[in-house]
Amino acid sequence: GENVEQHPSTLSVQEGDSAVIKCTYSDSASNYFPWYKQELGKGPQLIIDIRSNVGEKKDQRIAVTLNKTAKHFSLHITETQPEDSAVYFCAASRGGSGNTPLVFGKGTRLSVIA
Amino acid sequence: EAQVTQNPRYLITVTGKKLTVTCSQNMNHEYMSWYRQDPGLGLRQIYYSMNVEVTDKGDVPEGYKVSRKEKRNFPLILESPSPNQTSLYFCASRVGRGHEQYFGPGTRLTVT
């Protein structure tokens, strides 16, 4: 089955700097790669996703890149703000029929220091 | 408002006492899942359901049961809870594969 590795497990950045979180996946058939943000005491919430037919997607200060050949994808947050502090999860799943659950990385705790 | 609700939010119980955590979604989603979240282990899927009366095991199904009699509800049942089931549990739903998954607010379960 799919295996998703996420690095780093913790990340501290100064406010205004950029943050990058990286994930690798094992199943070459995976084609959907979402990123979730989990704030303290809440459930994870989707912040951006990318499908295998594109290499990059951007939404304001957040961008995701995908390298299918290398089987890795990354989350980039620019101009970080204190409210970006949270736990971030990457995930991967395949399309098609049958069982295609989302498989999550172990998470990255991001701290933005004001 | 589109949402996934879970009850209870917090539960402390004793070993062996059967319990049910309810989950309900109002988005008419076909897919529903249960996850547990443990420090350093991330989110691990317990069970999932692709539609009414269709359920299947995830990565860590031992000690849990689920049912899907209605599209909106997907309860998680612990027939005989044990301390290693102390965890934070999330219910989630999505319209289908490759679509946004919505999570509930979580249920923190402690088994003593």
GROMACS .gro file of C-alpha atoms in nm:
model
  226
    1GLY     CA    1   0.000   0.000   0.000
    2GLU     CA    2   0.086   0.367  -0.004
    3ASN     CA    3   0.343   0.507   0.239
    4VAL     CA    4   0.390   0.880   0.290
    5GLU     CA    5   0.699   1.022   0.461
    6GLN     CA    6   0.695   1.384   0.582
    7HIS     CA    7   0.986   1.605   0.688
    8PRO     CA    8   1.069   1.786   0.905
    9SER     CA    9   0.862   1.687   1.207
   10THR     CA   10   0.909   2.033   1.360
   11LEU     CA   11   0.995   2.362   1.196
   12SER     CA   12   1.052   2.706   1.348
   13VAL     CA   13   1.077   3.017   1.133
   14GLN     CA   14   1.085   3.389   1.194
   15GLU     CA   15   0.779   3.584   1.097
   16GLY     CA   16   0.809   3.693   0.735
   17ASP     CA   17   1.040   3.408   0.637
   18SER     CA   18   0.940   3.116   0.417
   19ALA     CA   19   0.862   2.763   0.534
   20VAL     CA   20   0.898   2.446   0.328
   21ILE     CA   21   0.762   2.103   0.419
   22LYS     CA   22   0.846   1.800   0.208
   23CYS     CA   23   0.672   1.468   0.153
   24THR     CA   24   0.756   1.156  -0.043
   25TYR     CA   25   0.516   0.882  -0.144
   26SER     CA   26   0.566   0.526  -0.256
   27ASP     CA   27   0.270   0.439  -0.480
   28SER     CA   28   0.332   0.558  -0.835
   29ALA     CA   29  -0.044   0.529  -0.901
   30SER     CA   30  -0.124   0.804  -0.649
   31ASN     CA   31  -0.260   1.110  -0.823
   32TYR     CA   32  -0.415   1.333  -0.558
   33PHE     CA   33  -0.202   1.516  -0.301
   34PRO     CA   34  -0.375   1.739  -0.045
   35TRP     CA   35  -0.228   1.940   0.240
   36TYR     CA   36  -0.412   1.989   0.566
   37LYS     CA   37  -0.363   2.238   0.847
   38GLN     CA   38  -0.460   2.145   1.200
   39GLU     CA   39  -0.492   2.419   1.459
   40LEU     CA   40  -0.493   2.343   1.828
   41GLY     CA   41  -0.812   2.170   1.938
   42LYS     CA   42  -0.955   2.143   1.587
   43GLY     CA   43  -0.982   1.890   1.310
   44PRO     CA   44  -0.754   1.911   1.005
   45GLN     CA   45  -0.866   2.148   0.732
   46LEU     CA   46  -0.771   2.137   0.366
   47ILE     CA   47  -0.553   2.431   0.263
   48ILE     CA   48  -0.441   2.329  -0.086
   49ASP     CA   49  -0.431   2.022  -0.306
   50ILE     CA   50  -0.267   1.920  -0.632
   51ARG     CA   51  -0.338   1.653  -0.885
   52SER     CA   52  -0.082   1.461  -1.085
   53ASN     CA   53  -0.155   1.641  -1.410
   54VAL     CA   54   0.003   1.965  -1.284
   55GLY     CA   55   0.344   2.036  -1.137
   56GLU     CA   56   0.264   2.342  -0.927
   57LYS     CA   57  -0.032   2.518  -0.774
   58LYS     CA   58  -0.044   2.845  -0.587
   59ASP     CA   59  -0.301   3.013  -0.363
   60GLN     CA   60  -0.186   3.349  -0.226
   61ARG     CA   61   0.101   3.275   0.014
   62ILE     CA   62   0.074   2.899  -0.020
   63ALA     CA   63   0.210   2.688  -0.303
   64VAL     CA   64   0.252   2.318  -0.363
   65THR     CA   65   0.491   2.154  -0.607
   66LEU     CA   66   0.481   1.797  -0.733
   67ASN     CA   67   0.757   1.590  -0.888
   68LYS     CA   68   0.599   1.267  -1.008
   69THR     CA   69   0.924   1.120  -1.131
   70ALA     CA   70   1.084   1.153  -0.791
   71LYS     CA   71   0.757   1.088  -0.610
   72HIS     CA   72   0.775   1.387  -0.386
   73PHE     CA   73   0.570   1.698  -0.324
   74SER     CA   74   0.628   2.006  -0.113
   75LEU     CA   75   0.434   2.280   0.061
   76HIS     CA   76   0.574   2.631   0.047
   77ILE     CA   77   0.447   2.909   0.271
   78THR     CA   78   0.585   3.255   0.202
   79GLU     CA   79   0.577   3.562   0.426
   80THR     CA   80   0.483   3.350   0.725
   81GLN     CA   81   0.261   3.498   0.995
   82PRO     CA   82   0.197   3.388   1.355
   83GLU     CA   83  -0.143   3.248   1.251
   84ASP     CA   84   0.038   3.003   1.024
   85SER     CA   85   0.156   2.822   1.338
   86ALA     CA   86  -0.012   2.481   1.332
   87VAL     CA   87   0.046   2.116   1.246
   88TYR     CA   88   0.053   2.047   0.873
   89PHE     CA   89  -0.019   1.709   0.716
   90CYS     CA   90   0.045   1.594   0.363
   91ALA     CA   91  -0.150   1.306   0.214
   92ALA     CA   92  -0.171   1.099  -0.101
   93SER     CA   93  -0.429   0.881  -0.268
   94ARG     CA   94  -0.489   0.715  -0.600
   95GLY     CA   95  -0.789   0.746  -0.822
   96GLY     CA   96  -0.982   0.474  -0.999
   97SER     CA   97  -1.219   0.223  -0.845
   98GLY     CA   98  -1.188   0.029  -0.524
   99ASN     CA   99  -1.030   0.125  -0.196
  100THR     CA  100  -0.840   0.449  -0.233
  101PRO     CA  101  -0.805   0.596   0.114
  102LEU     CA  102  -0.607   0.908   0.188
  103VAL     CA  103  -0.274   0.811   0.345
  104PHE     CA  104  -0.128   1.083   0.567
  105GLY     CA  105   0.224   1.179   0.661
  106LYS     CA  106   0.304   1.205   1.032
  107GLY     CA  107   0.275   1.582   1.037
  108THR     CA  108   0.497   1.888   1.076
  109ARG     CA  109   0.458   2.125   1.368
  110LEU     CA  110   0.527   2.475   1.233
  111SER     CA  111   0.603   2.756   1.475
  112VAL     CA  112   0.621   3.111   1.344
  113ILE     CA  113   0.811   3.332   1.584
  114ALA     CA  114   0.704   3.694   1.595
  115GLU     CA  115  -2.339   2.521   0.715
  116ALA     CA  116  -2.154   2.220   0.573
  117GLN     CA  117  -2.007   2.024   0.859
  118VAL     CA  118  -1.914   1.697   1.021
  119THR     CA  119  -2.024   1.661   1.380
  120GLN     CA  120  -1.901   1.416   1.640
  121ASN     CA  121  -2.027   1.332   1.986
  122PRO     CA  122  -1.912   1.325   2.251
  123ARG     CA  123  -1.615   1.560   2.223
  124TYR     CA  124  -1.455   1.424   2.538
  125LEU     CA  125  -1.502   1.085   2.700
  126ILE     CA  126  -1.336   0.913   2.993
  127THR     CA  127  -1.430   0.550   3.042
  128VAL     CA  128  -1.306   0.229   3.196
  129THR     CA  129  -1.165  -0.082   3.035
  130GLY     CA  130  -1.431  -0.310   2.891
  131LYS     CA  131  -1.726  -0.070   2.897
  132LYS     CA  132  -1.878  -0.055   2.550
  133LEU     CA  133  -1.902   0.288   2.394
  134THR     CA  134  -2.015   0.453   2.072
  135VAL     CA  135  -1.888   0.774   1.917
  136THR     CA  136  -2.138   0.920   1.676
  137CYS     CA  137  -2.054   1.098   1.351
  138SER     CA  138  -2.288   1.280   1.119
  139GLN     CA  139  -2.238   1.485   0.802
  140ASN     CA  140  -2.484   1.712   0.623
  141MET     CA  141  -2.313   1.726   0.283
  142ASN     CA  142  -2.459   1.409   0.131
  143HIS     CA  143  -2.108   1.265   0.101
  144GLU     CA  144  -2.066   0.902   0.002
  145TYR     CA  145  -1.725   0.849   0.164
  146MET     CA  146  -1.680   0.855   0.537
  147SER     CA  147  -1.381   0.754   0.747
  148TRP     CA  148  -1.261   0.726   1.103
  149TYR     CA  149  -0.907   0.815   1.202
  150ARG     CA  150  -0.713   0.810   1.523
  151GLN     CA  151  -0.440   1.060   1.592
  152ASP     CA  152  -0.155   0.976   1.825
  153PRO     CA  153   0.161   1.180   1.897
  154GLY     CA  154   0.435   1.102   1.647
  155LEU     CA  155   0.209   0.870   1.444
  156GLY     CA  156  -0.005   1.120   1.258
  157LEU     CA  157  -0.351   1.025   1.134
  158ARG     CA  158  -0.419   0.657   1.087
  159GLN     CA  159  -0.736   0.531   0.925
  160ILE     CA  160  -0.943   0.290   1.133
  161TYR     CA  161  -1.237   0.215   0.904
  162TYR     CA  162  -1.395   0.372   0.603
  163SER     CA  163  -1.720   0.350   0.413
  164MET     CA  164  -1.778   0.411   0.044
  165ASN     CA  165  -2.157   0.413   0.075
  166VAL     CA  166  -2.449   0.285   0.279
  167GLU     CA  167  -2.388  -0.072   0.397
  168VAL     CA  168  -2.037  -0.068   0.244
  169THR     CA  169  -1.756  -0.057   0.498
  170ASP     CA  170  -1.398  -0.178   0.502
  171LYS     CA  171  -1.096  -0.187   0.728
  172GLY     CA  172  -0.831   0.080   0.729
  173ASP     CA  173  -0.484   0.052   0.872
  174VAL     CA  174  -0.570  -0.001   1.240
  175PRO     CA  175  -0.914  -0.168   1.266
  176GLU     CA  176  -0.849  -0.402   1.559
  177GLY     CA  177  -1.083  -0.338   1.851
  178TYR     CA  178  -1.325  -0.120   1.654
  179LYS     CA  179  -1.650  -0.168   1.469
  180VAL     CA  180  -1.849   0.062   1.243
  181SER     CA  181  -2.184   0.064   1.069
  182ARG     CA  182  -2.332   0.268   0.787
  183LYS     CA  183  -2.708   0.227   0.786
  184GLU     CA  184  -2.775   0.580   0.667
  185LYS     CA  185  -2.569   0.797   0.437
  186ARG     CA  186  -2.524   1.076   0.689
  187ASN     CA  187  -2.421   0.870   0.993
  188PHE     CA  188  -2.112   0.660   1.059
  189PRO     CA  189  -2.078   0.561   1.426
  190LEU     CA  190  -1.759   0.414   1.571
  191ILE     CA  191  -1.812   0.137   1.823
  192LEU     CA  192  -1.564   0.011   2.080
  193GLU     CA  193  -1.711  -0.313   2.215
  194SER     CA  194  -1.450  -0.359   2.488
  195PRO     CA  195  -1.224  -0.053   2.511
  196SER     CA  196  -0.868  -0.094   2.631
  197PRO     CA  197  -0.613   0.166   2.747
  198ASN     CA  198  -0.425   0.145   2.415
  199GLN     CA  199  -0.734   0.293   2.251
  200THR     CA  200  -0.681   0.617   2.440
  201SER     CA  201  -0.647   0.863   2.154
  202LEU     CA  202  -0.793   1.155   1.960
  203TYR     CA  203  -1.049   1.036   1.708
  204PHE     CA  204  -1.163   1.213   1.394
  205CYS     CA  205  -1.452   1.138   1.165
  206ALA     CA  206  -1.424   1.263   0.808
  207SER     CA  207  -1.630   1.267   0.491
  208ARG     CA  208  -1.578   1.348   0.124
  209VAL     CA  209  -1.786   1.336  -0.190
  210GLY     CA  210  -1.552   1.088  -0.358
  211ARG     CA  211  -1.193   0.994  -0.438
  212GLY     CA  212  -0.968   1.286  -0.516
  213HIS     CA  213  -1.192   1.537  -0.343
  214GLU     CA  214  -1.162   1.749  -0.031
  215GLN     CA  215  -1.207   1.559   0.290
  216TYR     CA  216  -1.390   1.735   0.571
  217PHE     CA  217  -1.300   1.649   0.928
  218GLY     CA  218  -1.509   1.666   1.241
  219PRO     CA  219  -1.384   1.849   1.552
  220GLY     CA  220  -1.247   1.536   1.717
  221THR     CA  221  -1.330   1.316   2.016
  222ARG     CA  222  -1.071   1.279   2.288
  223LEU     CA  223  -1.111   0.936   2.444
  224THR     CA  224  -0.938   0.821   2.760
  225VAL     CA  225  -0.967   0.457   2.867
  226THR     CA  226  -0.849   0.383   3.221
   0.00000   0.00000   0.00000
